[in-house]
Short mmCIF file of C-alpha atoms in Angstrom, two decimals:
data_model
loop_
_atom_site.label_atom_id
_atom_site.label_comp_id
_atom_site.label_asym_id
_atom_site.label_seq_id
_atom_site.Cartn_x
_atom_site.Cartn_y
_atom_site.Cartn_z
CA MET A 292 -45.33 -66.93 -16.41
CA SER A 293 -44.66 -64.76 -13.39
CA ILE A 294 -42.30 -61.82 -13.43
CA ALA A 295 -42.48 -61.19 -9.69
CA THR A 296 -39.28 -59.76 -8.31
CA PRO A 297 -38.45 -58.34 -4.89
CA LEU A 298 -39.21 -54.89 -6.31
CA ASN A 299 -42.71 -55.60 -7.59
CA LEU A 300 -44.03 -58.17 -5.12
CA PRO A 301 -47.28 -57.10 -3.51
CA PHE A 302 -46.83 -56.31 0.14
CA SER A 303 -48.87 -54.92 2.95
CA LEU A 304 -47.66 -52.15 5.17
CA SER A 305 -47.45 -52.95 8.83
CA PRO A 306 -50.28 -51.50 10.90
CA VAL A 307 -49.69 -48.26 12.76
CA SER A 308 -50.13 -48.56 16.53
CA GLN A 309 -51.41 -45.92 18.94
CA ASN A 310 -47.91 -45.79 20.44
CA ASP A 311 -46.50 -44.99 16.97
CA ILE A 312 -49.05 -42.20 16.58
CA LEU A 313 -48.28 -40.76 20.02
CA ARG A 314 -44.53 -40.92 19.33
CA VAL A 315 -44.89 -38.91 16.13
CA LEU A 316 -47.70 -36.53 17.05
CA GLY A 317 -46.64 -35.91 20.63
CA GLU A 318 -49.02 -34.42 23.15
CA TYR A 319 -50.44 -31.51 21.13
CA THR A 320 -50.49 -31.41 17.32
CA PHE A 321 -52.15 -29.10 14.83
CA ILE A 322 -52.32 -30.32 11.22
CA ARG A 323 -53.27 -28.11 8.27
CA LEU A 324 -53.71 -29.56 4.80
CA ASP A 325 -52.95 -27.54 1.68
CA ASN A 326 -56.70 -27.24 0.97
CA GLY A 327 -57.13 -25.40 4.31
CA GLU A 328 -58.66 -28.24 6.32
CA GLU A 329 -57.35 -28.42 9.88
CA ALA A 330 -57.31 -30.87 12.76
CA PHE A 331 -56.20 -30.75 16.37
CA PHE A 332 -54.87 -33.90 18.09
CA HIS A 333 -54.18 -34.43 21.79
CA HIS A 334 -52.09 -37.46 22.79
CA GLY A 335 -52.61 -38.83 19.28
CA ASN A 336 -56.40 -38.60 19.44
CA TRP A 337 -58.43 -36.39 17.12
CA ILE A 338 -60.15 -33.65 19.12
CA THR A 339 -61.69 -31.36 16.50
CA GLY A 340 -61.23 -30.05 13.01
CA ALA A 341 -62.28 -27.30 10.65
CA ASP A 342 -63.09 -27.22 6.96
CA ALA A 343 -61.96 -23.91 5.47
CA SER A 344 -64.04 -24.44 2.32
CA CYS A 345 -67.20 -24.34 4.48
CA GLY A 346 -66.09 -21.18 6.27
CA GLU A 347 -65.58 -22.91 9.62
CA PRO A 348 -63.34 -21.01 12.06
CA SER A 349 -59.77 -22.22 12.48
CA VAL A 350 -58.94 -24.57 15.36
CA MET A 351 -55.41 -23.13 15.64
CA GLU A 352 -56.29 -20.86 18.58
CA LEU A 353 -57.86 -23.76 20.48
CA ALA A 354 -54.78 -25.91 19.83
CA GLN A 355 -52.44 -23.13 20.96
CA SER A 356 -54.50 -22.50 24.12
CA MET A 357 -54.61 -26.19 25.01
CA ALA A 358 -50.85 -26.61 24.52
CA ARG A 359 -50.16 -23.48 26.54
CA ALA A 360 -52.46 -24.69 29.34
CA GLY A 361 -50.53 -27.97 29.39
CA CYS A 362 -47.20 -26.07 29.38
CA LYS A 363 -46.20 -27.97 26.25
CA SER A 364 -45.12 -27.15 22.75
CA LEU A 365 -47.63 -27.38 19.90
CA ARG A 366 -46.41 -29.34 16.91
CA CYS A 367 -47.66 -27.72 13.72
CA VAL A 368 -47.59 -29.77 10.53
CA GLU A 369 -48.60 -28.78 7.01
CA LEU A 370 -49.28 -31.63 4.61
CA PRO A 371 -50.75 -32.17 1.16
CA VAL A 372 -54.28 -33.51 0.86
CA PRO A 373 -54.19 -37.32 0.50
CA ASP A 374 -54.61 -38.64 -3.05
CA ASP A 375 -57.62 -40.77 -2.11
CA ARG A 376 -60.85 -38.80 -2.66
CA GLU A 377 -62.42 -40.61 0.32
CA TRP A 378 -59.65 -39.77 2.78
CA CYS A 379 -60.11 -39.32 6.50
CA TRP A 380 -57.87 -37.91 9.25
CA ASP A 381 -56.74 -41.43 10.16
CA ASP A 382 -55.24 -41.66 6.65
CA VAL A 383 -53.35 -38.39 7.20
CA VAL A 384 -51.98 -39.52 10.57
CA THR A 385 -51.02 -42.94 9.22
CA GLN A 386 -49.14 -41.28 6.34
CA LEU A 387 -47.34 -39.01 8.80
CA VAL A 388 -46.38 -41.91 11.08
CA ARG A 389 -45.11 -44.00 8.17
CA ALA A 390 -43.00 -41.06 7.02
CA SER A 391 -41.42 -40.94 10.48
CA PHE A 392 -40.22 -44.51 10.11
CA THR A 393 -37.99 -43.24 7.32
CA ARG A 394 -37.19 -40.16 9.42
CA GLN A 395 -38.62 -37.81 6.81
CA VAL A 396 -40.66 -35.80 9.29
CA ARG A 397 -39.48 -32.22 9.29
CA GLY A 398 -40.88 -29.22 11.05
CA GLU A 399 -40.81 -25.53 10.32
CA LEU A 400 -41.22 -22.45 12.43
CA ILE A 401 -40.40 -18.77 12.26
CA VAL A 402 -37.98 -16.98 14.57
CA THR A 403 -36.98 -13.35 14.93
CA ALA A 404 -33.29 -12.80 15.63
CA SER A 405 -31.86 -9.53 16.89
CA ASN A 406 -28.53 -8.20 18.08
CA ASN A 407 -30.32 -5.24 19.65
CA THR A 408 -32.82 -6.48 22.23
CA ARG A 409 -33.02 -4.59 25.51
CA HIS A 410 -30.71 -7.16 27.09
CA GLY A 411 -28.43 -8.02 24.19
CA ARG A 412 -28.50 -10.64 21.49
CA GLY A 413 -31.46 -13.03 21.31
CA VAL A 414 -34.12 -14.95 19.39
CA HIS A 415 -37.89 -15.00 19.67
CA VAL A 416 -39.88 -18.03 18.45
CA CYS A 417 -43.01 -16.80 16.67
CA CYS A 418 -46.49 -18.34 17.09
CA ASP A 419 -45.55 -21.20 19.40
CA PRO A 420 -47.77 -21.55 22.47
CA LEU A 421 -44.86 -22.49 24.73
CA LEU A 422 -41.74 -20.93 23.23
CA SER A 423 -43.36 -17.59 22.30
CA GLY A 424 -44.30 -16.82 25.90
CA ALA A 425 -47.66 -16.02 27.45
CA ASN A 426 -47.75 -12.55 25.89
CA SER A 427 -45.71 -13.43 22.80
CA ASN A 428 -42.77 -11.58 24.30
CA LEU A 429 -40.36 -14.36 25.34
CA TRP A 430 -36.78 -13.95 24.08
CA PHE A 431 -33.97 -16.49 24.44
CA PRO A 432 -30.51 -14.97 24.97
CA LEU A 433 -27.68 -16.04 22.70
CA SER A 434 -23.99 -15.80 23.35
CA ALA A 435 -21.97 -13.48 21.14
CA ASP A 436 -19.85 -16.54 20.33
CA GLU A 437 -22.81 -18.45 18.80
CA ASP A 438 -23.88 -18.00 15.22
CA TRP A 439 -27.64 -17.84 14.59
CA HIS A 440 -27.85 -21.47 13.46
CA ALA A 441 -26.09 -22.85 16.55
CA GLY A 442 -28.02 -20.63 18.95
CA ILE A 443 -31.44 -21.40 17.49
CA GLU A 444 -30.60 -25.11 17.42
CA ARG A 445 -29.60 -24.95 21.09
CA VAL A 446 -32.90 -23.31 22.06
CA LEU A 447 -35.03 -25.80 20.08
CA THR A 448 -33.18 -28.91 21.23
CA MET A 449 -33.08 -27.74 24.86
CA ASN A 450 -36.87 -27.34 24.81
CA GLY A 451 -37.53 -30.72 23.17
CA VAL A 452 -38.86 -29.31 19.91
CA ALA A 453 -36.08 -30.46 17.57
CA GLU A 454 -33.44 -33.11 17.21
CA ASN A 455 -31.37 -30.63 15.19
CA VAL A 456 -31.76 -27.65 12.87
CA VAL A 457 -31.31 -28.44 9.19
CA ARG A 458 -31.17 -24.89 7.84
CA LEU A 459 -32.24 -21.29 8.30
CA GLU A 460 -33.89 -19.42 5.44
CA PRO A 461 -33.90 -15.62 5.78
CA LEU A 462 -37.38 -14.19 5.29
CA ARG A 463 -37.06 -10.51 6.24
CA ASP A 464 -33.90 -8.61 6.99
CA GLY A 465 -34.49 -5.34 8.82
CA PRO A 466 -32.06 -2.92 10.45
CA GLU A 467 -32.86 -4.22 13.96
CA TYR A 468 -33.86 -7.84 13.32
CA THR A 469 -33.99 -10.72 10.85
CA ASP A 470 -36.84 -13.20 10.51
CA TYR A 471 -35.83 -16.75 9.63
CA LYS A 472 -37.76 -19.81 8.62
CA VAL A 473 -36.21 -22.65 10.63
CA ILE A 474 -36.34 -26.12 9.11
CA TYR A 475 -35.59 -28.77 11.71
CA ASN A 476 -35.75 -32.50 12.28
CA ARG A 477 -38.33 -33.43 14.86
CA THR A 478 -37.26 -35.41 17.89
CA ILE A 479 -38.29 -39.00 17.22
CA CYS A 480 -38.37 -41.25 20.25
CA ALA A 481 -38.03 -44.98 19.76
#
């Protein structure tokens, strides 16, 4: 006697295409797993990686330099290690792409916001090869009429990094500036 129902029928997931991978990863992507392993992808292709447990140097600087040289933003993603003990980077990318189908791909970055820059009110995006500036000194001006959420969202959407900003989490609040963790929805192109 079979008890197969629509909820417990075996099914196979549709294969992930190279176009799907490119759509989700974009041109330059750095992935760090929670065990410290890292990988750098260019146009959806694995370029190099590092295993922190073996003491290998990080590939973050290479990824940042490559993105900066291409005048593009570097997508940074932190993910858990896959459950399968015999995982490979293809498994990680496939998991990330499948998550994008349900639009659960979120990004995070850190910004510094200040009302007292030399030229008024502004935000600085930290550790981004494009939006931080060549010398990590690029500030985006904000109107006095914009709240921090609206202004940061405008900067990220204008530069193609985000579809929208979900929330800001204050990290440090100093007399001259506030650091925020920005959680945003990535731009997903059909």
